[in-house]
Amino acid sequence: MIKVIWGTNKEKPIASRQLAETLSSNTSLEGFLYIGYPIVGSPLGPTKFDALLLSESKGIVAFDLVEGTDLSNYINNQDEMASMLEVKLKPYPKLKKGRHLKFDIKTVTFCPAKKNNLPQVDDDLYNIANISNLNEVINSFEWESDEDTFKELKAAIQVVTNIRSGAIRRQTKKENSLGSRLQKLEDSIANLDQHQSEAVIETVDGVQRIRGLAGSGKTIVLALKVAYLHAQNQSWKIAVTFHTRALKEQFKRLINNFTIEQLGSEPDWDSIDIFNSWGAPGDKENDGMYHRYCVENSIDYYDFQTAKNEFGADDAFKNVCKIALEQSSSNKMEKYDLILIDEAQDFPPEFIKLCYKFLKDPKRLVYAYDELQSLNGLSVLPPEQLFGKDAKGVPLVTLEEEDPTKPKKDIILEKCYRNSRPLLATAHTLGFGLTRAKGLVQFFDNDSLWEDVGYSVKKGKIEGGKEVELIRTSESSPLFLEEHTPLEELIKFEVFDSVRDMNQMLFDSIVKNIHEDELKPEDILVINPDPFTTQKNVGVVRKALQQNDIDSEIAGVTTSRDVFRKNGAVTFTGIFRAKGNEAAMVYIIHAQDCADSYDPNHLALIRNRLFTAITRSKAWVRVLGIGPSMQSLKEEWETLKNNDYALKFVYPTEKQKNKLKLINKDMSVQERNRRRKLTNNIQEIIHAINSGELPTELIPEELINILKKSGH
């Protein structure tokens, strides 16, 4: 069957819908139908495709859609589509044989309003179809090439090949050095998968939620989404906001690169605001969403220090956003056509509501999050609670049952393309305390979330009091992420007797990484989990590196607040600035600070710091710490390692869960619909029993016992 990916094609909505419905009815047709995609840049400006079919049996088919009945330009339109696609695809060597593509590009003009009297076409190059003969035309096409060529074609159409890998390949001399392995790894993850590609293109006139664990590509998807929608709608005013200031340069680079791919030119930066959540007076570089909202609505603005003094550091942002919403309640200042929020798990609901209010109708808001990376204890509310209700009590935003003929409102990115299976299993084990001698630290409130984040049951049951063994599959954690290096080298825990010994090992390892392992300084990231001690804790090692002609920077301290790393320099950082960033080699120092706490809520927060730090690595992790607390962390990890990185533990009962910090998870649309159906069925059974319609002797004893326990 055909998978429809709904981009924007507002100029031809009826023809787009009928194309999707007609091709979806073709049960013999497999592949992907992109609506409003791709966009191909040229010196004369971008060419926007109405629709594109990719099918392993039919190849590549570009559609010229006609809303009315005027077919006078079909030859020129089809020629233009074929020419632009050829220009786009020829730079890919694996798609060519000599000077020509290995396959033909098919083109079709689809005119659903034309019921009969279609023009007679003498040339086989051109095809005209209406609803009645479209599938016949498509079925006549054949794919002349092989499976590998089709995979390359699909990757080329997704236009993200050079986004991750960078423009310049690293130069290595040793075949099996870390640098050489890293180059091969980067080549392997250069393309987005189909789910990520869909998330980029699917466009909702309203609110869209994107969820995914660390390394699933949320930030990249958002950046590419900005570029795609900017290319499609250059009159739109778009804003991207986030918690971690260091994400700014990453967003700028990704949006710039992808827009050049789409348009053949840089984006119009006057139409795109990239700024953090708070902001301050001054130039555009200092601006932020909250500050901009206050300015546009002519209401009171609080800087951080003032807000901190009045409300306390933890509640400062929540309260200033609340005040801003109250003061602007009678205003209707709608500035943006689209707002995208990254790291939504770190924001209070008031800020997300502020962004929603700042939007023009139809309120296009995209928010992405991973609740396991929350460093402040916040949890993202379900949309019905998050956005509130109208005057009649109806929720302003719902993620209702998904319609296959409409873009997805709720997207889950299931695969992790940054962290290998051992790294991610380690992060989850330590984050939850699954092998901790003193017991669990925190847990999912909803059992289905284990599957959502890529685990499957190997042994046992996900049931309170039962032993269970969960594993990550090759689907959720691709094997190439771990096969480049022996397992024992991917992640190491090191316990030291003193800070001096730890610093010496860190220094020696970084020098070796650069001089022997062929890593670049910018491949190396050193994370201090406690943000308040970073400068003090990294000073000695930075000085020693400098004396050995190795440059380093402290992100946001010795660099601009908006810059995370510099080429040619090792990056040292606290955990908050590390969020949203990644590196090949990650060193976590003073990890003992994440081992234990008398306060259960604080323990969950510091374990989240460790989780976040580990998941910054796309290849290797070294966890370093001092004393007995670090030894206990190492033992937790060794228990996991000895079980081949399967999560093996006794599943907590509901009573045990209630004593833990629970990670809330809003139900997916499918889960919500299933629960609704089950509830309706239960009520129907109860009614049938009470009315005598269902005789008692037909009721299973197990059901009777359950109903008794529930009070029915």
XYZ file of C-alpha atoms in Angstrom:
712
model
C 0.000 0.000 0.000
C 0.941 3.632 -0.458
C 2.212 5.671 2.485
C 1.116 9.305 2.044
C 3.353 12.011 3.502
C 1.480 15.293 3.696
C 3.544 18.369 3.047
C 1.976 21.652 1.998
C 0.243 22.193 -1.326
C -2.337 24.812 -0.490
C -2.593 25.979 -4.093
C -4.005 22.617 -5.179
C -5.754 21.054 -2.166
C -8.528 19.203 -4.037
C -6.257 17.617 -6.639
C -3.763 16.652 -3.892
C -6.481 14.921 -1.880
C -7.886 13.067 -4.882
C -4.436 11.981 -6.006
C -3.753 10.494 -2.560
C -7.136 8.783 -2.362
C -6.899 7.325 -5.875
C -3.378 5.940 -5.478
C -4.208 4.616 -1.999
C -7.006 2.567 -3.556
C -4.434 0.774 -5.740
C -3.792 -2.289 -3.572
C -0.961 -3.554 -5.774
C 1.024 -0.323 -5.410
C 3.738 -0.032 -2.756
C 5.782 3.026 -1.913
C 5.679 6.615 -0.682
C 3.623 9.500 -2.013
C 4.956 12.935 -1.045
C 2.499 15.845 -1.292
C 4.120 19.275 -1.762
C 7.604 17.836 -1.843
C 10.414 18.120 -2.888
C 11.527 21.659 -3.594
C 14.459 21.928 -6.003
C 16.533 25.100 -6.179
C 17.876 26.642 -9.385
C 19.372 29.974 -10.578
C 15.844 30.936 -11.627
C 14.400 30.167 -8.210
C 12.899 27.116 -6.550
C 10.697 24.568 -8.305
C 7.962 23.272 -6.027
C 6.693 19.826 -6.888
C 2.998 19.180 -6.446
C 3.575 15.526 -5.621
C 6.146 12.771 -6.028
C 5.771 8.979 -5.945
C 8.664 6.707 -4.961
C 7.965 3.043 -5.576
C 10.358 0.111 -5.794
C 8.223 -1.370 -8.581
C 7.377 1.863 -10.451
C 10.427 4.028 -9.743
C 10.117 7.785 -9.455
C 6.996 9.559 -10.725
C 6.497 13.333 -10.584
C 2.971 14.754 -10.689
C 1.705 17.987 -12.181
C -1.649 18.593 -10.500
C -4.437 20.569 -12.162
C -7.256 21.970 -10.014
C -9.507 22.986 -12.934
C -9.657 21.612 -16.454
C -6.970 23.672 -18.220
C -4.335 21.256 -19.582
C -2.660 23.651 -22.001
C 0.695 23.721 -20.144
C 1.080 20.015 -19.433
C 4.073 19.497 -21.811
C 6.072 22.406 -20.382
C 5.199 21.431 -16.808
C 6.268 17.817 -17.279
C 9.476 18.836 -19.063
C 10.318 21.223 -16.205
C 9.743 18.538 -13.547
C 11.873 15.967 -15.365
C 14.698 18.455 -15.966
C 14.786 19.679 -12.361
C 14.782 16.164 -10.952
C 17.580 15.166 -13.316
C 19.675 18.143 -12.133
C 18.964 17.195 -8.529
C 19.827 13.500 -8.923
C 22.868 13.571 -11.214
C 25.336 14.671 -8.504
C 24.817 11.255 -6.874
C 27.335 8.854 -8.532
C 25.437 5.687 -7.553
C 22.398 6.891 -9.504
C 24.323 7.302 -12.769
C 25.673 5.067 -15.509
C 28.124 7.120 -17.511
C 26.555 10.528 -18.149
C 22.978 9.403 -17.687
C 20.730 8.318 -14.834
C 20.254 4.561 -14.484
C 16.484 5.020 -14.780
C 13.826 7.125 -16.450
C 11.921 9.821 -14.589
C 8.199 9.366 -15.156
C 5.864 12.368 -15.247
C 2.078 12.555 -15.057
C -0.364 15.432 -15.298
C -3.314 14.569 -13.074
C -6.568 16.429 -13.698
C -9.370 14.981 -11.518
C -11.913 17.579 -12.689
C -11.535 16.393 -16.288
C -14.068 13.562 -16.444
C -13.570 12.719 -20.127
C -12.094 14.006 -23.377
C -8.516 13.806 -22.160
C -6.042 14.990 -24.834
C -4.486 12.259 -26.950
C -0.756 12.032 -26.257
C 1.443 10.679 -29.053
C 4.762 10.852 -27.178
C 5.351 8.154 -24.530
C 7.251 10.694 -22.442
C 4.048 12.463 -21.455
C 1.129 11.098 -19.477
C -2.279 12.624 -18.688
C -4.695 11.057 -16.239
C -7.948 11.640 -14.387
C -9.469 9.654 -11.536
C -10.760 6.870 -13.778
C -7.449 5.982 -15.484
C -4.729 7.147 -13.052
C -4.029 3.701 -11.604
C -3.961 2.222 -15.091
C -1.298 4.749 -16.106
C 0.776 4.080 -12.969
C 0.488 0.299 -13.358
C 1.978 0.585 -16.853
C 5.253 1.976 -15.463
C 8.212 -0.270 -14.687
C 11.297 0.275 -12.539
C 14.338 -0.506 -14.623
C 16.896 -0.517 -11.832
C 17.818 -2.526 -8.724
C 17.060 -2.382 -4.973
C 20.343 -0.643 -4.035
C 19.740 2.079 -6.611
C 16.253 2.627 -5.227
C 17.670 3.061 -1.699
C 20.102 5.663 -3.033
C 17.276 7.370 -4.907
C 15.136 7.561 -1.757
C 18.058 9.031 0.211
C 18.673 11.623 -2.508
C 15.026 12.686 -2.565
C 15.085 13.188 1.210
C 17.840 15.782 0.622
C 19.613 15.343 3.922
C 22.781 13.517 2.900
C 25.219 16.287 3.786
C 23.401 17.667 6.802
C 24.966 15.344 9.370
C 28.206 14.401 7.742
C 29.537 17.906 7.155
C 31.109 19.345 4.044
C 34.713 18.246 4.706
C 35.718 14.624 5.255
C 38.270 14.017 7.970
C 41.726 12.939 6.836
C 43.018 9.809 8.568
C 46.183 7.745 8.043
C 45.492 4.705 10.242
C 42.882 2.259 8.958
C 41.502 1.318 12.382
C 42.033 4.512 14.375
C 39.163 6.085 16.271
C 39.131 8.871 13.677
C 38.840 6.386 10.818
C 36.038 4.515 12.567
C 34.258 7.793 13.266
C 34.326 8.747 9.569
C 32.686 5.437 8.627
C 30.112 5.919 11.383
C 29.264 9.438 10.208
C 28.831 8.176 6.665
C 26.403 5.515 7.922
C 24.140 7.978 9.738
C 24.179 10.663 7.063
C 20.595 10.035 5.974
C 17.371 10.475 7.870
C 15.172 7.421 8.126
C 11.657 7.368 6.750
C 10.008 8.338 10.067
C 12.302 11.350 10.452
C 11.731 12.373 6.849
C 7.972 12.183 7.347
C 8.234 14.301 10.487
C 10.046 16.988 8.483
C 7.495 17.117 5.702
C 4.168 16.456 7.470
C 2.588 19.893 7.954
C -0.339 20.551 10.279
C -2.553 23.637 10.304
C -2.604 23.623 14.082
C -0.574 21.936 16.812
C 1.842 19.083 16.127
C 3.724 17.082 18.761
C 7.010 15.256 18.121
C 8.306 12.848 20.770
C 11.488 10.823 20.778
C 14.297 9.688 22.995
C 17.760 11.286 22.999
C 19.517 10.870 19.673
C 16.346 10.254 17.674
C 16.891 13.430 15.656
C 14.298 15.819 17.123
C 16.474 18.932 16.789
C 17.511 18.055 13.236
C 13.903 17.348 12.263
C 12.778 20.733 13.620
C 15.556 22.574 11.802
C 14.796 20.855 8.513
C 11.096 21.503 9.040
C 11.828 25.232 9.316
C 13.820 25.142 6.093
C 11.146 23.166 4.222
C 8.271 25.402 5.318
C 10.300 28.571 4.716
C 10.996 27.378 1.177
C 7.286 26.621 0.676
C 5.968 29.786 2.327
C 8.508 32.602 2.097
C 6.003 35.161 3.370
C 5.619 33.318 6.704
C 7.187 34.710 9.853
C 8.756 31.721 11.638
C 10.312 31.411 15.100
C 12.360 28.621 16.685
C 12.862 28.631 20.442
C 14.674 26.372 22.907
C 16.054 26.175 26.424
C 19.754 25.594 25.710
C 21.372 28.735 24.240
C 24.119 26.680 22.608
C 21.527 25.207 20.230
C 21.314 28.528 18.396
C 24.333 28.016 16.149
C 23.321 24.428 15.436
C 19.862 25.553 14.322
C 21.337 28.327 12.175
C 23.721 25.936 10.423
C 21.125 23.244 9.761
C 18.471 25.677 8.526
C 21.009 27.456 6.327
C 22.368 24.246 4.775
C 19.001 22.744 4.075
C 17.539 25.958 2.648
C 20.454 26.159 0.222
C 19.606 22.588 -0.817
C 15.966 23.562 -1.287
C 16.185 27.035 -2.788
C 19.703 27.283 -4.107
C 20.194 30.296 -1.833
C 20.412 31.176 1.856
C 17.183 31.732 3.810
C 15.683 35.167 4.329
C 16.830 35.632 7.916
C 14.440 38.564 8.362
C 11.626 35.982 8.197
C 13.164 33.520 10.678
C 13.833 34.203 14.372
C 16.098 31.745 16.180
C 16.274 32.592 19.833
C 16.144 31.106 23.290
C 13.127 31.143 25.524
C 13.832 34.155 27.789
C 15.805 36.838 25.965
C 16.782 40.382 26.894
C 16.746 43.929 25.480
C 19.380 44.814 22.907
C 19.998 43.526 19.401
C 18.499 40.474 17.707
C 21.222 38.245 19.121
C 19.986 38.933 22.670
C 16.298 38.590 21.877
C 14.149 35.718 23.123
C 10.561 34.535 22.844
C 9.399 35.861 26.215
C 11.127 39.238 25.718
C 9.718 39.560 22.194
C 6.212 38.764 23.478
C 6.483 41.488 26.119
C 7.722 44.063 23.584
C 5.030 43.293 21.004
C 2.288 43.414 23.646
C 3.706 46.487 25.470
C 3.694 44.724 28.845
C 6.134 44.428 31.751
C 9.368 42.504 31.101
C 11.290 40.802 33.908
C 14.969 40.024 33.558
C 16.220 36.856 35.216
C 17.731 38.538 38.265
C 14.561 40.501 39.041
C 12.383 37.425 38.538
C 14.712 35.315 40.665
C 14.596 37.825 43.538
C 10.794 37.963 43.432
C 9.826 34.351 42.695
C 12.920 32.234 43.365
C 15.133 30.655 40.719
C 12.990 27.525 40.235
C 9.703 29.373 39.646
C 11.042 32.504 37.982
C 10.255 31.675 34.346
C 6.896 30.103 35.148
C 5.728 33.227 36.945
C 6.979 35.804 34.451
C 5.221 33.922 31.634
C 2.062 33.702 33.754
C 2.153 37.474 34.361
C 2.728 38.130 30.663
C -0.294 36.026 29.747
C -2.466 37.807 32.315
C -1.387 41.277 31.204
C -2.027 40.439 27.550
C -5.326 38.639 28.104
C -7.337 41.360 26.349
C -4.840 41.837 23.523
C -4.529 39.865 20.344
C -0.939 40.382 19.241
C -0.347 37.543 16.789
C 3.089 37.850 15.263
C 4.122 34.461 13.884
C 2.774 32.045 11.272
C 4.733 29.149 12.761
C 6.556 28.542 16.066
C 8.696 25.488 16.816
C 9.705 24.610 20.384
C 12.628 22.285 21.087
C 13.277 20.785 24.538
C 9.638 21.326 25.572
C 10.188 19.069 28.601
C 12.246 21.889 30.195
C 9.527 24.529 29.953
C 6.616 25.356 32.242
C 3.165 25.101 30.612
C 2.837 28.897 30.804
C 5.641 29.366 28.289
C 4.119 26.954 25.759
C 0.768 28.753 26.180
C 2.570 32.058 25.552
C 3.965 30.702 22.278
C 0.508 29.455 21.287
C -1.041 32.872 21.923
C 1.707 34.543 19.864
C 0.564 32.685 16.731
C -1.732 33.787 13.946
C -4.572 31.468 13.008
C -4.539 28.520 12.411
C -2.040 28.419 15.319
C 0.778 26.358 13.762
C 2.830 25.162 16.729
C 5.304 22.265 16.678
C 6.744 21.142 20.020
C 9.293 18.378 20.556
C 10.446 16.733 23.747
C 11.977 13.809 25.590
C 10.841 13.628 29.203
C 13.842 11.517 30.194
C 16.064 14.543 29.555
C 14.184 16.834 31.935
C 16.735 18.502 34.189
C 14.252 20.520 36.236
C 11.572 18.023 37.227
C 8.977 19.389 34.811
C 6.664 17.140 32.827
C 4.845 17.991 29.606
C 1.079 17.976 30.128
C -1.382 16.322 27.719
C -2.456 18.828 25.033
C -6.000 19.104 26.415
C -4.554 20.391 29.703
C -1.589 22.215 28.232
C -3.479 24.589 25.937
C -6.653 25.018 27.965
C -10.299 25.238 26.909
C -12.533 27.702 25.112
C -15.521 29.524 26.646
C -17.696 26.421 26.156
C -15.229 24.155 27.954
C -14.010 22.462 24.770
C -10.238 21.804 24.647
C -8.467 24.196 22.277
C -6.118 21.432 21.165
C -6.695 17.700 20.881
C -4.721 15.046 19.068
C -7.842 13.334 17.803
C -7.960 10.062 15.908
C -5.573 10.219 13.033
C -6.992 10.353 9.537
C -4.705 8.744 6.878
C -5.818 11.467 4.474
C -4.475 14.213 6.756
C -1.038 15.101 8.148
C -0.029 13.489 11.445
C -0.495 15.551 14.576
C 1.373 13.185 16.894
C 4.726 11.796 15.753
C 7.007 9.437 17.673
C 10.644 9.039 16.546
C 11.444 5.485 17.586
C 15.004 4.921 16.400
C 18.105 6.282 18.086
C 20.823 7.319 15.652
C 23.255 8.791 18.145
C 23.688 6.250 20.923
C 24.582 2.604 20.531
C 22.636 -0.107 22.329
C 25.159 -0.372 25.219
C 25.255 3.395 25.752
C 21.502 3.818 25.752
C 20.907 0.792 27.988
C 23.488 2.190 30.417
C 21.789 5.587 30.427
C 18.363 4.066 31.128
C 19.695 1.690 33.785
C 21.467 4.414 35.739
C 18.731 6.989 35.115
C 16.052 4.707 36.578
C 18.311 2.944 39.093
C 17.315 -0.465 37.677
C 20.367 -2.209 39.186
C 20.812 0.156 42.152
C 21.285 -1.633 45.483
C 18.978 0.834 47.254
C 16.217 0.372 44.681
C 14.596 2.312 41.856
C 15.015 6.076 41.495
C 12.155 6.866 39.093
C 9.942 5.045 36.620
C 7.531 5.361 33.738
C 3.925 5.836 34.793
C 2.728 4.069 31.634
C 4.053 0.595 30.838
C 3.742 1.092 27.081
C 6.471 3.726 27.124
C 9.120 0.996 27.226
C 8.063 -0.024 23.741
C 7.863 3.628 22.645
C 11.531 4.151 23.521
C 12.626 1.035 21.666
C 12.622 -1.921 24.090
C 11.010 -5.313 23.695
C 10.457 -8.121 26.207
C 13.014 -10.922 25.920
C 11.947 -12.822 29.050
C 9.333 -12.459 31.755
C 6.440 -10.008 31.899
C 5.851 -6.288 32.251
C 3.771 -6.908 35.328
C 4.140 -5.749 38.920
C 6.276 -8.055 41.041
C 7.433 -10.125 38.044
C 10.989 -10.385 36.760
C 11.411 -8.988 33.271
C 14.251 -8.716 30.788
C 14.066 -5.936 28.205
C 16.330 -5.628 25.176
C 16.877 -3.118 22.423
C 16.444 -4.542 18.942
C 18.431 -3.790 15.793
C 15.380 -1.842 14.629
C 15.484 0.628 17.510
C 19.296 0.629 17.900
C 20.989 -0.030 14.533
C 23.926 -2.421 14.855
C 26.372 -0.180 12.977
C 26.321 2.156 15.995
C 28.187 -0.462 18.049
C 29.940 -2.718 15.533
C 32.709 -0.199 14.790
C 34.349 -0.829 18.169
C 34.690 -3.789 20.591
C 31.984 -3.602 23.265
C 34.475 -3.143 26.096
C 35.804 0.013 24.400
C 32.458 1.725 23.780
C 31.875 2.696 27.398
C 34.130 2.571 30.460
C 33.683 3.493 34.107
C 36.822 4.528 36.010
C 37.065 4.964 39.800
C 39.850 7.130 41.280
C 41.141 7.792 44.756
C 41.654 11.508 44.187
C 40.762 14.416 41.924
C 44.422 14.591 40.917
C 44.423 11.001 39.637
C 41.196 11.604 37.693
C 42.550 14.789 36.109
C 45.767 13.022 35.105
C 43.852 10.233 33.374
C 41.615 12.762 31.610
C 44.621 14.742 30.374
C 46.508 11.652 29.179
C 43.429 10.306 27.377
C 42.701 13.559 25.520
C 46.342 13.852 24.394
C 46.222 10.245 23.132
C 42.863 10.835 21.378
C 44.342 13.727 19.399
C 47.925 12.575 18.750
C 47.396 8.819 18.298
C 43.692 8.082 17.770
C 43.235 10.702 14.983
C 40.334 12.448 16.661
C 40.021 16.191 16.222
C 39.876 18.384 19.341
C 36.269 19.286 18.459
C 35.385 15.550 18.548
C 35.983 15.587 22.316
C 33.484 16.779 24.925
C 34.095 16.908 28.681
C 30.930 17.212 30.796
C 30.774 18.234 34.447
C 27.313 17.214 35.779
C 27.127 20.020 38.361
C 26.760 23.285 36.400
C 27.898 25.391 39.358
C 31.332 23.766 39.705
C 32.340 23.447 36.070
C 34.872 26.294 35.851
C 36.591 25.194 39.069
C 36.643 21.491 38.171
C 38.082 21.823 34.655
C 40.737 24.491 35.232
C 43.691 22.181 35.964
C 43.185 19.969 32.904
C 42.594 22.936 30.580
C 45.856 24.513 31.747
C 47.780 21.267 31.162
C 46.289 20.910 27.674
C 47.237 24.499 26.831
C 50.824 23.816 27.891
C 50.808 20.952 25.394
C 49.454 23.129 22.559
C 45.919 21.756 22.722
C 43.253 24.469 22.755
C 40.081 24.168 24.773
C 36.987 26.220 25.529
C 34.329 26.290 28.244
C 31.019 26.471 26.370
C 29.239 29.758 27.038
C 32.037 31.016 29.292
C 35.151 31.409 27.148
C 32.927 31.363 24.069
C 29.853 33.380 23.201
C 26.739 32.255 25.098
C 25.284 31.061 21.809
C 28.335 29.028 20.729
C 28.858 25.507 22.019
C 32.097 24.417 20.344
C 34.886 25.836 18.195
C 36.874 24.041 15.539
C 40.284 23.031 16.812
C 39.309 23.132 20.494
C 38.238 20.556 23.094
C 34.905 21.563 24.637
C 34.366 21.587 28.419
C 30.839 22.206 29.663
C 28.285 21.881 32.421
C 25.344 19.576 31.808
C 22.801 22.257 30.914
C 24.793 23.581 27.958
C 25.542 20.041 26.821
C 21.851 19.342 26.170
C 20.969 19.140 22.515
C 24.612 18.716 21.512
C 26.739 15.683 20.756
C 30.333 14.555 20.317
C 32.188 11.402 19.337
C 34.163 11.030 22.561
C 32.438 12.104 25.774
C 34.197 12.266 29.140
C 31.941 12.664 32.180
C 33.914 13.890 35.193
C 32.900 13.916 38.878
C 30.178 11.397 38.076
C 30.050 10.512 41.783
C 27.923 13.659 42.205
C 25.123 11.786 40.399
C 25.173 8.675 42.573
C 22.976 9.440 45.559
C 20.909 12.001 47.468
C 18.765 12.070 50.585
C 16.020 13.831 48.610
C 14.228 11.444 46.184
C 13.303 14.292 43.813
C 16.863 15.583 43.781
C 18.148 12.053 43.202
C 15.945 11.782 40.113
C 17.280 15.105 38.820
C 20.958 14.191 39.252
C 20.362 10.784 37.673
C 18.772 12.621 34.726
C 21.981 14.654 34.482
C 23.948 11.445 34.133
C 21.446 10.086 31.587
C 21.719 13.266 29.538
C 25.526 13.314 29.715
C 25.875 9.702 28.527
C 23.461 10.259 25.659
C 25.549 13.139 24.271
C 27.942 10.567 22.786
C 27.644 9.220 19.265
C 30.539 6.763 19.712
C 32.494 6.475 22.997
C 31.869 7.370 26.655
C 34.250 7.503 29.613
C 32.578 7.955 33.010
C 35.075 9.165 35.622
C 34.564 9.707 39.335
C 36.022 9.475 42.829
C 35.493 7.297 45.878
C 32.785 4.906 47.111
C 29.893 6.726 45.417
C 31.566 6.326 42.044
C 32.269 2.680 42.866
C 28.554 2.109 43.455
C 27.726 3.630 40.038
C 30.311 1.409 38.414
C 28.793 -1.667 40.062
C 25.335 -0.711 38.723
C 26.827 -0.523 35.237
C 28.792 -3.780 35.613
C 25.606 -5.644 36.544
C 24.069 -4.418 33.284
C 27.212 -5.178 31.258
C 27.396 -8.730 32.613
C 23.859 -9.273 31.273
C 24.938 -8.165 27.768
C 23.215 -4.787 28.235
C 19.745 -6.253 28.686
C 17.624 -4.504 31.327
C 16.935 -7.240 33.869
C 14.940 -6.260 36.960
C 11.812 -6.937 39.005
C 9.000 -4.830 37.606
C 7.521 -2.550 40.303
C 3.939 -2.875 41.492
C 1.565 0.091 41.289
C 2.066 0.608 45.039
C 5.836 0.722 44.554
C 5.477 3.047 41.561
C 3.485 5.521 43.618
C 6.446 5.970 45.948
C 8.711 6.921 43.044
C 9.040 9.986 40.876
C 6.936 9.022 37.879
C 7.739 10.114 34.374
C 4.397 11.057 32.928
C 3.594 10.087 29.425
C 0.621 11.328 27.507
C -1.166 8.618 25.614
C -0.828 8.362 21.874
C -3.911 8.726 19.729
C -4.040 4.961 19.257
C -3.781 4.320 22.997
C -6.477 6.869 23.741
C -8.843 5.352 21.195
C -8.207 1.830 22.477
C -8.908 2.911 26.071
C -12.097 4.627 24.954
C -13.290 1.453 23.181
C -12.436 -0.731 26.172
C -14.292 1.616 28.513
C -17.349 1.573 26.258
C -17.224 -2.242 26.101
C -17.019 -2.524 29.896
C -20.003 -0.239 30.333
C -21.934 -2.259 27.756
C -21.172 -5.508 29.630
C -22.209 -4.008 32.958
C -25.465 -2.752 31.423
C -26.154 -6.187 29.907
C -25.573 -7.876 33.262
C -27.786 -5.453 35.155
C -30.611 -5.737 32.605
C -30.453 -9.515 32.530
C -29.516 -9.536 28.850
C -26.302 -11.365 29.738
C -27.104 -14.415 31.946
C -24.861 -14.815 34.963
C -23.867 -18.376 33.987
C -22.270 -17.030 30.789
C -19.998 -14.613 32.642
C -16.469 -15.983 33.138
C -15.575 -16.363 36.821
C -12.412 -14.302 36.301
C -14.496 -11.374 35.035
C -16.897 -11.665 37.997
C -13.968 -11.451 40.422
C -12.549 -8.409 38.617
C -15.928 -6.653 38.661
C -16.344 -7.403 42.360
C -12.973 -5.862 43.115
C -13.878 -2.769 41.113
C -17.115 -2.280 43.061
C -19.571 -3.324 40.313
